[in-house]
Structure formats: C-alpha cells, structure tokens
C-alpha cells in the first residue's frame, strides 16, 4: 500500500473523530424542516385536527345527527359548546363528524391521486417512448378538463356520495402529481447514479424502487399536501354548488354553506364560523407543511 | 414556427374531439330522461305520452344512441351544438348570449389579478423575508384557503348590506345600461375573482423573481453599475416568460371561480347557465358548456405557446 | 272588483324592483311551466278570472259568469271597453281563439288536457273537427263553454294558466308554428297591466305600464330581477329591492330591517311524502308513519311556525269536516300501530328526495330521525330531479318527498292524485294509491252543482282519504312576502305563482 | 510504490480486448421549433484497445468523447459500425447478453457527487452491482465491500457512511471501487478527475496507476486535459467533431503532433510553469456545431494550413510512420520532429 | 519577524484590500467566509488568485464591488483611487461599478440576460455611465469594443441574442462589457473555466491584449495553475477563506513556501514524468462553518514540520526572512519535497 493511501486512511479516521458527523441531504432537509416554525405549527395544528376527527366518536358530546326540535339555533352554551343548528343538532358534534368526512375526502383523494400519479409519472419518465407519449397525452387531456364541471356531472350521474367525491377528485388530481414525478424522473434519469445503476446491471424494477421512487417522493409529498388543501376546498365549493356531500351527512363544506343565508351569516355565527375556521386551518396547515418540505428539500437553500 | 403551430393545432383538435366524445358519453350515462323534465307533472295520461313522443322526435332522442352521437357530431362539425332541452333555443345562441358578461368578468379579474400579483410578487421577492414579504405571503395564502363563495357572501354582507357602498348583485342597476353603472357593479365580483387569481399567481411571480434575481446575469447587471430599477426590469422580463404559461394554465381555475361567483352575484354569464342546465339536465347546453371550456383551455395553451415564442427570443429565433 | 289606484303623485316616473325566484325561459302560456313564467305572464297577459288570497274566484276580463244547474254550461260576461295594450279592442273572439289554441293538438299545449271535458275536445284532438265546438262567442262580450258532462269544479282547472292571447297579432300564425313564434320571446301586446319592454337573459325583465289597461296602473316601470333568494333578501336591506318572496329561514334577516313589512298567507302548495301503495298496502303502516312524524315540530323548527299541518288530500276549506284524525305526533302510538300491522323492523325504508331546497332538506333530516326513533330502518336516498319520475313509474321508491300544487281552489282537483284511473304514468297519482270507494265519492261530487250538497259528499270523501292516508301529508307552508316601505298596495297571496294578482293596484311612495 | 513500464509498444502486440470499427452515433431530436435536428455526435470512429493498455481519448467539449465511451457500454445506442469485445460482436447485444457484458466492461462517471446515490450507504452502493448478478451473499457481502474499499485505499469503516461524508477524491474512488466490484476486464473512465480540485485529482490518478500495475485491467480514459491524459495513457486518440484526427503513443502525439488541430490543442494548454516558453498557436474562429459539421476536413474552418482540397475532400486516418504506430487524418500533416511544439523546461 | 507588512497602502496600487473580512448570513447563523484578506494590484498588473473550490476566491471578487448577498457583513478596507469601497454609499458605489472596475464572471452561458440582444447589453453598460451619450455614439462604442475583443461582423452580431452566440464569443462579449467604460481594474472570476482549451486560449489572449493596450489591472481568479503560469505576474493563494501565500508567479512555481501551495504545485500531472505517482493532498478542505482552531490546513498537511503547534495556533500571513509572504509557522524553513 502506498504512502498516499495510508495517509488518506489516517485522515478518514481522523476526520471521523475530529469533525462532527456531516449530515446527509435528507437529514439536512429534516433539520431545515424542523427549524421552520410555520411548518412545525402546521404539523401540530393538522395533527390536532386529524386526531380530533379520528376520535370524534369518543369525544362527541352528542350524536351528530340527533335532532332536537325543542332547542334549535341555540347560541353556544355549556350544554352545546358551539350551539345548535336549525334542527337542534349539536354543532360541535357535527363539526367533528364533518371533519371525518372533509378530512377523508382530502386525505384519501390526495393519497390515491399521488399514488396513481407517482406510478404513472415514474413509468412515463423512466420508460419514455410510447409509454411516455400515451401517459403524457392522457395527462394533458385530464388537465384540460374542468374539474368542477366534471364532478358536478358525475355526481349527477352516479348520485353524490363521499366515495364518489374522493374517487373523482383523485381521478382529476393525479395528473399534476404525474407531471411532477415525470419531471423528477426525467432529471433523475440523467443523474449519473441512475445511469451507473444501469451500467452495473441493475434491472428496471430495482432502479425504480431504489433510485427513482426515493427521489420522487419529497416533491410528490409536497404536491400531496397541496392536493389535500385543494380537495378540502373543492369539497366545500361543490357543496355550495349542490354537488358535494349531501345533508344530513355533515361536512365542513356544507356546514359553511349555512352562511349562504343572510340570517345565519349575520346573526348565527356559531353555525358557520367554526367550520370556516377549520377549513382555513386545515388548508393553511397543509400548505405550510408543503412549503416547509419544499424549502427543506430545495438544494439552493443550503445549511 | 409554422410547423410547430400546425402540430400543436392538430393535437389540440384531437384533444378537443376526445373531450367532445367523452362529454357526450358521460352525459348520456346519466339516469333519467330529459324529456320527463320537460313535461310538467300536471300533464298526464295520453296527453303526456303524445307530448313526450313529439318532443323525443323533435330532439332526435328516439334514435339509437350511436345515431344520436353521429347526428350530434355532424352538427358539431358545422358549429351546430343542437337545441336546449329546456327552452328549445340554439345552444350556440345561449352560450353566445352569456359569453360577453363572463369574458368581461374573467378578463377584468385577470387584469386586476396581474396588476396585484406582479408588483406584489416583485416586492415580496426583492424584500425577501421582510414584513412586506410575510404580509403578502400570508394574505395570498389566506385568500387561497378561504373558499371564494364564502368570501363572496361575506363581502355582500359587509359592503352592500352593512356599509351600503356597493351593489349586492347583478350587472346593471334597474333600468341602467351605462358604463359607470356597469363598473360599479363589477367592483365586488371582479375584486374577489381578481384577488383569488392574484393569490395564486403572486407565489409564482415571487419565486420566479427570486430565481431570476439569483442568476448570474442579474449580478452582472449590478456589476455594470445599474440602479435597482434597471436590475428589476431585467429580472422581471425573464420571470414573466414562464408566467405566461402559468396564466394560461390557471384559466380553467379562473373559470371555475367565475362559475361560483356568477352564482353568488347573479352575474348573467356562462356559469349561471351551466348550473341551471345541470339542474335541468339540459344535456345539449351542458355539452356545449364543456366544449366551450375545452376550447378556452386549448386556445389558451396555444396562445401561451405563441406568446412564449414572442417573449422568449430563445424560442423565437431558434434556427 | 279592482279598486282604481290613486294616480302617481308627481310626474316623476316611478319604478319598483321585484324578485323573481326563477329564470323565465319563455312567455308562451301554452307551454310555459315555470312559476316565474306564470308570474311574469300574469303581468303581461290577462285571464277571465283569478283567485284572491282566500282562493275565492276574482273577476278579471270576465265581469261575471253563470253556471247552469247541471254544471255543464259556463257563460262568461266580459267587461265593457276592454282593449289590448296596442289599443285594439279585446272581444269574445279573442277568448275563443285562445281556448282553441290551448286545445289545438298542433300547439302541443301542456294545458290541453284541462279542456278534455269541454264539448268537441275529442273531435278536435282526433282531427275530425277544426275547432273546439264547446267554446263559442255568444256575442262580442259573452263566451259560453259547454261541457260534455257535469263538472262543478271546472272553473278551478282554468286558474293559473289560460292566459288570453291577441288574435289580431297571432291570428295569421299557423298554430303549429306558434310555439316557436318570436312574439313569445318578448310579448309586446297583451291585456295585462304591464307590457314587456326588455328581457335581459339571467338579469331582469323590464315591464312598462299598459296605458290601455282597464284601470290606472300605479307604477310606471317594474323590474323583475333574477337573483338568488339570499341576494334578494340582502337587497331588500339595501333598498335595491321592493318585493321579495322569502323562505322562513331568512325571516330573521328581514324582520329587523327598518321599513320592511313581512306578510304571509297559507300557500297553495304543500309538502308530502309519497308512500308507495304497492309496497305499503296496509293503511296501518301508513298511519303509523304519519303518526311518527313530528309535523308540528317541523313547522315550528324548520318553518319558524310559518305553515299549517294538513290531514287530507282534499284541501279546499269548505270540503273539510271538523272530525278528521290529526295524527298527532306520538312515537309510542306509531310503534304500536306498526306492531299491530306485523311490521318487519329489519325492512329497510328508503326515503328518497331531491336535495337542494333548504326546508325540504331539513324536514327530511327530521323525518329520518323520527322514523328511526320508532325502530323503522329508515335510510336517506338522494336523487337527481330527472330520476324522480322514472322511479315513480317503476314503483321503485318507498317514501319520496314531493311538493305539490293548487288543490285548494276546488276539491275536484284532488281527483288526479287519488283515483285508480290516474295512477302514474296515466295521471298524477304518484302514490300509486287506489280505493274504489273514494273514487266513487269523488266522481259523485263532480256531478253536483249545488254547493251544500257538494260539500257533504266531499267531506265524506275527505274522511275516507284521511283514514286511508294515501300520502303522508306534511304541511302547507305559508308564502311569505317582504315589502319595502316604498311599495304600497301589495296584498299577499298564498299561491306564489299568482303573487302579482293585484299588481295594477301597487303604488310607490318615497 | 509501483512504477509502470510505459513503452509505447508494450501493448502493441497484445491481443485486442476491444475493437471499434467505424462507430457512428447520431442523435435525432425534435428541436424547439418542431423541426428535426440530427447531431452527428460520433461520426465514424475506429480504434482498438489492447490487453493491459490504457487508451486515452482527448478532444474538446462536444467532440463526441463521452458519446463514444457511453456507446461502448450501451448507454447510447450505436447508429452504425461495429463493436467487438474479445472478438465477439457486441454492437447490438440482446438483453441477456448485455446483462452478461456488464460484468466485463464497466464505466466510471465524471461527477463523483452525482454518480453516487446520496440516500444509500457506501455498502449499499457497492452491493448494487453484486446484487444485480446474485453475487451478494449475506455474510460474504460486507467482506467483499471491505475488500473493494481496501483496493481503492479506503478503510472498511467507510462502509456504513454516506457519500456526502467523503471528499470528492474519496467519492470518485468509491465510484471506481463499485466499477471494480464485478472484476471487469475493461474499464471506461469518462473524465474521472475533471470535476475534482487539482489537489484531489492526484489521489484518483494515483489510484488508477496503481490499479493498472497490480491487475491486468485494460482501460479507456476520456479527458480533455492533456496533462492528465499524457500522464496515464499509453496510446491516445484525438477527436474533433465526431471523428478521430490523430492517434498514436501518448508522448509522441502530444510532443510532436502531426495534425494541426492536435498541435493547436497542445499549444493552447497552459504550461505548468511560468518559465516554460511555448509557441502558442491561437486558432481563429469558433468550434463548429456537431449538427452541421463542415464539409471535407472538419477542421478546415479553423485551420491555418487549409486549402481547397481540405474544404471538399474528407481526409482518411492513415499511418504516417513506418511502424504504423501513428496515424493522422490530414491532407497537410505537420512534419514529424518539428521542434517548435516540444515542451521545454519541464521538470 | 515583520508583522503586518501590508499595513500601509502602496500609493501606486490600482486596488488595495486591507484586512477584508466577510461574514455571510446562513440559516444557522453568521459564517465567516473571508478572514483578513489583504493584497494590492498595481496598474497594468495581472494578479492571480488560486485556491481550492470553496476557498473564497469568488467571494473575494464579489466583495470588491460589494456584490454580496443580503445580510453580508464586511469589514476592512478596499482602497480604490483614494476611496474606500467598503464604506461607500450604494449610490457612490454604482459610480464605481462597471465604470472604474469591470467584472467578468465565470459562466459565459449565464452572465448575459437571455432575452436582451447582446449589443443592447453592452450599450446598457455604457449608457449607465454616459447618460447623455447619443444612441449612435453608444452603439459605435459597443461595436468598437466587440471588435477589440475579436468578434467578427460585430455590427451584425450585436443584433443577436446570447443563445445565438457560442460560449467563447459570449465570454468575449462579457469582457467587452467590462471594458466599455475604460476601467482601471478588471476582476475576472474563472473567465475561461467553462471554455474549451482552444477557445480558452483565445479568450485569455483577449484579456492580455486589453491589459497591454489599455493598461488595465487584472485580478484573475482561477483554479488552473497553468493559466496562472501563463498570465499572472503575482499570485495570491487562498485556503479556507484565508490568504496562505502571496508570491510572484516565478517564485511560487519554483519555490513555494506554504505546504498547501507546495503540494498544489506538485499535484499537477504536468509537473511529473508520465506514470510517476503524483503528490496528492489527502482529505478535503474544512467546512467554513467549522474551522479548526489552529492552521486550517494542518489536518491535511504533509510537511515534516507539522506538529501540535499547527493544531493549536493559527499562523498569520507574514514575511519570512528572505522576504516571502506566507501563513505558516515554518515559513522560514524551506519546504522539502515530501517523498
Ligand atoms: N442524448 C443526446 N441527445 C442529443 N445530443 C446529444 C446527446 N448526448 C450528446 N449529444 C451531443 O453530442 C455531441 C457530443 O457529445 P459528447 O458528450 O459525446 O461530447 P464530449 O466530447 O464528451 O464533450 P464534453 O467534453 O463536453 O463532455 C454534443 O454536441 C452533444 O450536444
Ligand atoms: N450566499 C452564500 N451564503 C453562505 N455561504 C456562501 C454563500 N456563497 C458562498 N458561500 C460559501 O462561501 C465559501 C466561499 O465560496 P466561493 O464561491 O468564494 O469559493 P470559490 O473559491 O470561488 O470556489 P469555486 O472554485 O468553487 O468557485 C464557500 O464555503 C461557500 O459555501
Ligand atoms: Mg463528456
Ligand atoms: Mg468561484
């Protein structure tokens, strides 16, 4: 062994002792994320909202659909923390139940869309050629389809329901994830470590699993958070147009819709303010988390 | 240039046809018979039958579905979108009647959105991490996070009902047709839609500006001794190039927003027509509306490509 | 009779803004079916007679009428000096012309079948006659309608439609071409208090007063504005609106507004549940369902008290006995009834409805809870409006929410929803109900011209109906109107499609 | 320390490991304006790599060096021509054949930063080729990794660390270790040191020289740095716009260029000492584009010796010395033995 | 030993840096990027700055014209024709930028605004400092400059966009832009690194001609010692944000005093016989956020004199007995070739 090599070896070991362990890009990203107060607050807020909705059956003081015509449109009181609606149902309980609906629409739609989109994008980006052409064409067409209109029509065709809403939102959202994934894969394809994997004899399945998917994941997670936000908003807008979650099932969207009535808007704030706040809080948290991840993985922001 | 235009055009036509076929199929999957909707329930017995048959014949609904399709498609090829089931008027006419107000609303909102987004985004990018930047980001994020129908209701309540400074709805006051009155009625819907547009665009402008400002050529301009205005104009010009595409891609979103706001503000545009035809199951109008949106989107993409070439010399002068 | 309105105080033209709750499409009375179209047309066209807020007949073009003792001949005497808005005289010929149009198969009028009882209708329809022989002009001011068979309730059939059209304008148009005639997009000649000046798509209808109307019209210009009810309510507050038909939910918003008057009348419409007779033939079950529903609660809660419960398909006040079972809310009793009927509590009962109307949606929520409370396995089933009729035709529903129209004017109108002969799709019996005994009573009532005798027969029919529960009647909501301080002379009408019945008497005072 | 015997003819008679004949690689791409554009990246290149020999490929940016190298391992598909490995035609191998070939020919990439997946540990990186051939066994795997690291002068403890914890030179050595994992017979190195700092590139060059001394490994070394190429290769080929303009033993070609382009390139390379006097040939004009190469001799647009013949007639690569060691493709080659280009004052 | 040999500014210097220290704001707090940088440039002189990637060469260049990222803190002085650039207002600084001191950046592909015609960009550089110049005059000057740097068909080429120019031509345009106002100093940050060898020769030629014909002083930053050998008369060697040695080019190549410079010289393949092992510097430069206590080079130093002092105490940039400037405790001992 030559002197240079020995010297190097010593230095490597020395370095290991002397220098604090350098952080990997992923670790750095994680650290940057946790140092971003907005993103951390987003995580906390979203966690609380999700938890409350998941635990809704346990913490709801009333059955969310139990009507009580004796006490309708009651302002908040110790019995009804957030008052009652026009058929005397407990607004707080409905809010929790509505959260289950709105959040499952948001999260499930985003998860399905992102899974579909990532898969399609990775395949298109990696295999290129006809696969890419076909997938990209579909993506183009899907992106030019007006989402709201399609949802309204389909809801009319099949009858509005939560699974349908989730399905259609997912179906209309995957192209954006696919575009992102495809873009990342196209650049990863040119990365030397991916080309190296090919030269080293690795097969497509392995390359996709070990090299592409981990690389695609961070930006796709960013797009997922945005999709969650968009889906929650879309649900509420659709409820406004009459194609969303249908009463008596509650969702934040159709609770906020109560504000369509001037009476409710002006004199019964407890009927819509909490739903509005929760929508805004969920959307804002999701976007803050997305921004946080984006900033964290952006290589231009070093350290 | 020309060659690429023709390829783009033909692929747009292909997409359009696919959308057309898709819409037709989708709409025909719907349960229920539109004819039933047209005949009031109080018409009964043999009358109903006769009436129904007559209507069915009139609209060609007695034919097998593929015959209906080819008829419809043939009509489409010559610009005939059929007749509305609910009032028998030509669909093209119905759409055309409402095109003006929608374009007026969308166009002014887009303009306003850009007027807010560009200076705002530039300011945020230049004063990065300053109070101004955070304020702009927060406002835009909040504007995105609050559903526009809700903002619409709220602003009617505040500005029309409470403060009584703006009209609550419509395009004109009773019996007025003058421009001043029109502008007065445009304030709320245009501001809301414009704000929504600005909220989403401002982030692109900001990040685009930030990206350009960090590029070498900007530093080179500073090194020439240029003042801030000159430096910004260089960066802005470059950051506007990708923005052209972003704007084109945001048009469907703007349209969706317009549908909602037209509904709230009783704005006599396409959105109201679309919602009405949905409840009426007015298939020809629905399809017409869908195709209209497809045309708008495809046209915007095409225009974006052309504009891209105009603003980006790298594309324009490619040999 | 119409009281003459005081002339406008100054020369300043006056105008009023009126909320139109739907978007009219056509002003062709032969085919127009929307409430908003009827409202608009009631300002532009005139009718022989109408109903007042108490649902009593009110003369309009006809000053008076006679009915033959056997209830087969109806003679209408027109007022003196009637004119169209363009100054042409309006005569009995116009009336005959119009009725012929409604009956003419070529115009495909949706109201044709209401004239089915008129002599010569069948021939006209079959094409063997070229006019309706049962309608004739006795002289310039007298029109006689002859029926094939006695029908004491005939006049009720003509309420709400049968607008009179100008023969001098439309006479040359082929009846078959009439429905598409341009006249109906902007009818500028009419006999109503107003003439149409503009129809701005999705915005407003502008009406100018008809100077040739038989009385002075109080307001120069009316703007019928197409808005959402929320916006209309808001505009009432801003002074942009003078007359709004409200939903009970928005009452709170306007009640506090300075200068806004709220008035109401029981409406001509009602909300009921169709109860599929083929699936629930046992009246005990139907009675149980009705007893289980807290109708008073719904009226108080959902309608803020603006509504009345009903207990029979027959609704005309004079045809109702005092001793009807009111099926008061009593879950225990309901349960007993079900048990008595041997009800299978695991059976799913689908409550079908078209969502989108707030008071209906809320009522449905209450009903679902009520049914569940007595152990019925009730589930909600939302459908699109287009799916409704096929579902009824195929008897695929269990319970279905359904609104309904004017049965109030005359009990004869209740034949359609009740008789075995009119089970849907043959007619309007959407509950698919059939009871020959009830059919016989209803038929009998139609033959009798004498009011007292008639009342007796119908009261008996109402009792049978009440016990059979062919529908789960819920309530008759009140029609609520809110008017601004400026608008004077408005008298609320329960039939909201006839809400502008005295529009000529309205005035504006600043 | 091992010193290698660098006689130009040392490998001259050794059997050929790789023979490339008239290799062409063209890229056809849709340009922005929709019109197709063909880049003649490699346009007829022939050379041979002999056993235990290092062949250097030199030339300016865009002349097709990388494309040639990548075509050898089928990262680019040859448009035409023939590639033979130990006599077997491997121009267009089947899937299975190509997979097998991976074990024989390996590739080292330019950028050690980007050629290692930042999310994998060194051990995982080294395992990748072994796994692809089912040669990574539970127990022997880590041992094999340690052995490979030892071969490139890194401690076994490096196994569990991530690429970012190493310097550029160390990373490139990991890249080389990975290429060696399958015991290839031929190593293709595409600019293995040009992304490295001068002080660090020495580590890698030393390793390459050591490897060659200790094992019978043939290699193709691609670089634009004349000093680097001269230092490590036996023979070199000089490329210009997709074609070979000159080839021969490294010292001879660089010290006594026969092709005017080689001469210009050699003279344009800054000397390594301020005292060195070098007659510089500063070329006129810009590098032409590979999608629109000049007619005739591709260098004629910048050549000071060009005449009409050069504009029209394509010169053929042909021997210029008796031994057939040196070849040049030029109508007007520089005379051999011209002293002007000699390096003077070098240590 | 002579402390602070450069404490006084040479009156004839075109540009003179004294104790320039730069802190940059990073998300994890301020980081000192440049430590106490001092050197002079004489008129008409070419001074080279060499050093490893990340050693602060570019930052030094940017610091002169204060083209620094927001939050940068600068101390020390930058003397230029009687003014201290470090303390000028931004308005005054703009007068200096591009007019008296020109700048050429590394990557010719990105230093020109892609959407503005090349000629217009040079026009702009001139017009900024000659507001009253007529359009024709400005354009004449632009063409003149383009011809000076050897762009053929200058008038016509000026109408083209940067992407229509090759890399070498763009870099010449950048040089033309830097020269258009007759500056006293040009700072060129790796002006040829992105270029091909034959093109690099052309561009260096242009720079040297400008120096010869216009008498500008050139600060030439590069990591290529060959380029230094060919062009510079004096060299500043940087390591980890510090100057470790300043020497005339000849002295540096023949007899470098700092172990880093020494190893750098000898790690070049061109300085060795073919196949001979090269001198490698093991390890890698320290991170700026985490500099060792003593000499930053100590962990990699292969000098036989390296000892604990090197790890404990930081050597200053000082003169050796024979008048050579370096930052090594053992500057007076001639560095031996490490074998
Ligand atoms: N995938 C590709 N598609 C299209 N053109 C390509 C592709 N790869 C390379 N080229 C083009 O082929 C030519 C040769 O490229 P190549 O990378 O082989 O050059 P090189 O000699 O390695 O240059 P460098 O020194 O810059 O690495 C260039 O003009 C390049 O732009
Ligand atoms: N904006 C910045 N914020 C924080 N640190 C920076 C910034 N820009 C550069 N640095 C750091 O400053 C140090 C010096 O960078 P500089 O660009 O001057 O190096 P260099 O010698 O020019 O290297 P190269 O040869 O790679 O161009 C590096 O450690 C770099 O990471
Ligand atoms: Mg290459
Ligand atoms: Mg640098």
CSV table of N, CA and C in Angstrom, one decimal, chain A residues 89-150:
chain,number,residue,atom,x,y,z
A,89,UNK,N,-79.4,20.1,16.1
A,89,UNK,CA,-78.3,19.2,16.3
A,89,UNK,C,-77.1,20.0,16.9
A,90,UNK,N,-76.3,19.3,17.6
A,90,UNK,CA,-75.2,19.9,18.3
A,90,UNK,C,-74.1,20.2,17.3
A,91,UNK,N,-73.8,21.5,17.2
A,91,UNK,CA,-72.8,22.0,16.1
A,91,UNK,C,-71.4,21.4,16.4
A,92,UNK,N,-71.0,21.3,17.6
A,92,UNK,CA,-69.7,20.8,17.9
A,92,UNK,C,-69.6,19.3,17.4
A,93,UNK,N,-70.6,18.5,17.8
A,93,UNK,CA,-70.5,17.1,17.3
A,93,UNK,C,-70.6,17.0,15.8
A,94,UNK,N,-71.4,17.9,15.2
A,94,UNK,CA,-71.4,17.8,13.8
A,94,UNK,C,-70.1,18.2,13.1
A,95,UNK,N,-69.4,19.2,13.8
A,95,UNK,CA,-68.1,19.6,13.3
A,95,UNK,C,-67.1,18.5,13.3
A,96,UNK,N,-67.1,17.7,14.4
A,96,UNK,CA,-66.2,16.6,14.5
A,96,UNK,C,-66.6,15.6,13.4
A,97,UNK,N,-67.9,15.3,13.3
A,97,UNK,CA,-68.3,14.3,12.3
A,97,UNK,C,-67.9,14.8,10.9
A,98,UNK,N,-68.2,16.1,10.7
A,98,UNK,CA,-67.9,16.7,9.4
A,98,UNK,C,-66.4,16.7,9.1
A,99,UNK,N,-65.6,16.8,10.2
A,99,UNK,CA,-64.2,16.7,10.0
A,99,UNK,C,-63.8,15.3,9.4
A,100,UNK,N,-64.4,14.3,9.9
A,100,UNK,CA,-64.2,12.9,9.4
A,100,UNK,C,-64.4,12.9,7.9
A,101,UNK,N,-65.5,13.5,7.5
A,101,UNK,CA,-65.8,13.5,6.1
A,101,UNK,C,-64.9,14.3,5.3
A,102,UNK,N,-64.7,15.6,5.7
A,102,UNK,CA,-63.9,16.5,4.9
A,102,UNK,C,-62.4,16.0,4.9
A,103,UNK,N,-61.9,15.5,6.0
A,103,UNK,CA,-60.5,15.1,6.0
A,103,UNK,C,-60.4,13.8,5.2
A,104,UNK,N,-61.4,12.9,5.3
A,104,UNK,CA,-61.2,11.7,4.5
A,104,UNK,C,-61.2,12.1,3.0
A,105,UNK,N,-62.1,13.0,2.7
A,105,UNK,CA,-62.1,13.4,1.3
A,105,UNK,C,-60.7,14.0,0.9
A,106,UNK,N,-60.2,14.9,1.8
A,106,UNK,CA,-58.9,15.5,1.5
A,106,UNK,C,-57.8,14.5,1.4
A,107,UNK,N,-57.7,13.7,2.5
A,107,UNK,CA,-56.5,12.8,2.5
A,107,UNK,C,-56.6,11.6,1.6
A,108,UNK,N,-57.8,11.0,1.6
A,108,UNK,CA,-57.9,9.8,0.7
A,108,UNK,C,-57.7,10.2,-0.8
A,109,UNK,N,-58.4,11.3,-1.1
A,109,UNK,CA,-58.2,11.8,-2.5
A,109,UNK,C,-56.8,12.1,-2.8
A,110,UNK,N,-56.1,12.7,-1.9
A,110,UNK,CA,-54.7,13.1,-2.2
A,110,UNK,C,-53.8,11.8,-2.3
A,111,UNK,N,-54.1,10.9,-1.3
A,111,UNK,CA,-53.2,9.7,-1.3
A,111,UNK,C,-53.4,8.9,-2.6
A,112,UNK,N,-54.7,8.7,-3.0
A,112,UNK,CA,-55.0,8.0,-4.2
A,112,UNK,C,-54.3,8.7,-5.4
A,113,UNK,N,-54.6,10.0,-5.5
A,113,UNK,CA,-54.1,10.8,-6.6
A,113,UNK,C,-52.5,10.7,-6.7
A,114,UNK,N,-51.9,10.8,-5.5
A,114,UNK,CA,-50.5,10.9,-5.5
A,114,UNK,C,-49.9,9.5,-5.9
A,115,UNK,N,-50.5,8.4,-5.4
A,115,UNK,CA,-50.1,7.1,-5.7
A,115,UNK,C,-50.2,6.8,-7.2
A,116,UNK,N,-51.4,7.1,-7.7
A,116,UNK,CA,-51.6,6.9,-9.1
A,116,UNK,C,-50.6,7.8,-9.9
A,117,UNK,N,-50.6,9.1,-9.5
A,117,UNK,CA,-49.8,10.0,-10.3
A,117,UNK,C,-48.3,9.6,-10.3
A,118,UNK,N,-47.8,9.2,-9.1
A,118,UNK,CA,-46.4,8.9,-9.0
A,118,UNK,C,-46.1,7.7,-9.9
A,119,UNK,N,-47.0,6.7,-9.8
A,119,UNK,CA,-46.8,5.5,-10.6
A,119,UNK,C,-46.7,5.8,-12.1
A,120,UNK,N,-47.7,6.6,-12.5
A,120,UNK,CA,-47.8,7.0,-13.9
A,120,UNK,C,-46.6,7.8,-14.3
A,121,UNK,N,-46.3,8.8,-13.5
A,121,UNK,CA,-45.2,9.7,-13.8
A,121,UNK,C,-43.8,8.9,-13.9
A,122,UNK,N,-43.6,8.0,-12.9
A,122,UNK,CA,-42.4,7.3,-12.9
A,122,UNK,C,-42.3,6.4,-14.1
A,123,UNK,N,-43.3,5.7,-14.5
A,123,UNK,CA,-43.3,4.8,-15.6
A,123,UNK,C,-43.1,5.7,-16.9
A,124,UNK,N,-43.8,6.8,-17.0
A,124,UNK,CA,-43.6,7.6,-18.2
A,124,UNK,C,-42.2,8.1,-18.3
A,125,UNK,N,-41.7,8.6,-17.2
A,125,UNK,CA,-40.4,9.2,-17.2
A,125,UNK,C,-39.3,8.2,-17.4
A,126,UNK,N,-39.5,7.0,-16.9
A,126,UNK,CA,-38.4,6.0,-17.0
A,126,UNK,C,-38.4,5.3,-18.3
A,127,UNK,N,-39.6,4.8,-18.7
A,127,UNK,CA,-39.6,4.0,-19.9
A,127,UNK,C,-39.6,4.9,-21.2
A,128,UNK,N,-40.1,6.1,-21.1
A,128,UNK,CA,-40.1,7.1,-22.2
A,128,UNK,C,-40.9,6.5,-23.4
A,129,UNK,N,-40.6,6.9,-24.6
A,129,UNK,CA,-41.1,6.4,-25.8
A,129,UNK,C,-42.7,6.4,-25.8
A,130,UNK,N,-43.2,5.3,-26.2
A,130,UNK,CA,-44.7,5.3,-26.4
A,130,UNK,C,-45.4,5.4,-25.0
A,131,UNK,N,-44.8,4.7,-24.0
A,131,UNK,CA,-45.4,4.8,-22.6
A,131,UNK,C,-45.5,6.3,-22.2
A,132,UNK,N,-44.5,7.0,-22.5
A,132,UNK,CA,-44.4,8.4,-22.1
A,132,UNK,C,-45.5,9.2,-22.9
A,133,UNK,N,-45.5,8.9,-24.2
A,133,UNK,CA,-46.4,9.7,-25.1
A,133,UNK,C,-47.8,9.4,-24.6
A,134,UNK,N,-48.2,8.2,-24.4
A,134,UNK,CA,-49.6,7.9,-24.0
A,134,UNK,C,-49.9,8.5,-22.7
A,135,UNK,N,-49.1,8.3,-21.7
A,135,UNK,CA,-49.4,8.9,-20.4
A,135,UNK,C,-49.4,10.4,-20.4
A,136,UNK,N,-48.4,11.0,-21.1
A,136,UNK,CA,-48.4,12.5,-21.2
A,136,UNK,C,-49.6,13.0,-21.9
A,137,UNK,N,-50.1,12.3,-22.9
A,137,UNK,CA,-51.3,12.8,-23.6
A,137,UNK,C,-52.5,12.7,-22.7
A,138,UNK,N,-52.6,11.6,-21.9
A,138,UNK,CA,-53.7,11.5,-21.0
A,138,UNK,C,-53.6,12.6,-20.0
A,139,UNK,N,-52.4,12.9,-19.5
A,139,UNK,CA,-52.3,13.9,-18.5
A,139,UNK,C,-52.7,15.3,-19.1
A,140,UNK,N,-52.3,15.5,-20.3
A,140,UNK,CA,-52.7,16.8,-21.0
A,140,UNK,C,-54.2,16.9,-21.0
A,141,UNK,N,-54.8,15.8,-21.5
A,141,UNK,CA,-56.3,15.9,-21.6
A,141,UNK,C,-56.9,16.1,-20.3
A,142,UNK,N,-56.4,15.3,-19.3
A,142,UNK,CA,-57.1,15.4,-18.0
A,142,UNK,C,-56.9,16.8,-17.4
A,143,UNK,N,-55.8,17.4,-17.7
A,143,UNK,CA,-55.5,18.8,-17.1
A,143,UNK,C,-56.4,19.8,-17.8
A,144,UNK,N,-56.9,19.5,-19.0
A,144,UNK,CA,-57.7,20.5,-19.7
A,144,UNK,C,-59.2,20.3,-19.4
A,145,UNK,N,-59.5,19.3,-18.6
A,145,UNK,CA,-60.9,19.0,-18.2
A,145,UNK,C,-61.2,19.9,-17.0
A,146,UNK,N,-62.3,20.6,-17.1
A,146,UNK,CA,-62.7,21.5,-15.9
A,146,UNK,C,-63.2,20.6,-14.8
A,147,UNK,N,-62.4,20.6,-13.7
A,147,UNK,CA,-62.7,19.6,-12.6
A,147,UNK,C,-64.1,19.8,-12.0
A,148,UNK,N,-64.5,21.1,-11.7
A,148,UNK,CA,-65.7,21.3,-11.1
A,148,UNK,C,-66.9,20.8,-11.9
A,149,UNK,N,-66.8,21.1,-13.2
A,149,UNK,CA,-67.9,20.7,-14.0
A,149,UNK,C,-68.1,19.1,-14.1
A,150,UNK,N,-66.9,18.5,-14.2
A,150,UNK,CA,-66.9,17.0,-14.3
A,150,UNK,C,-67.5,16.4,-13.0
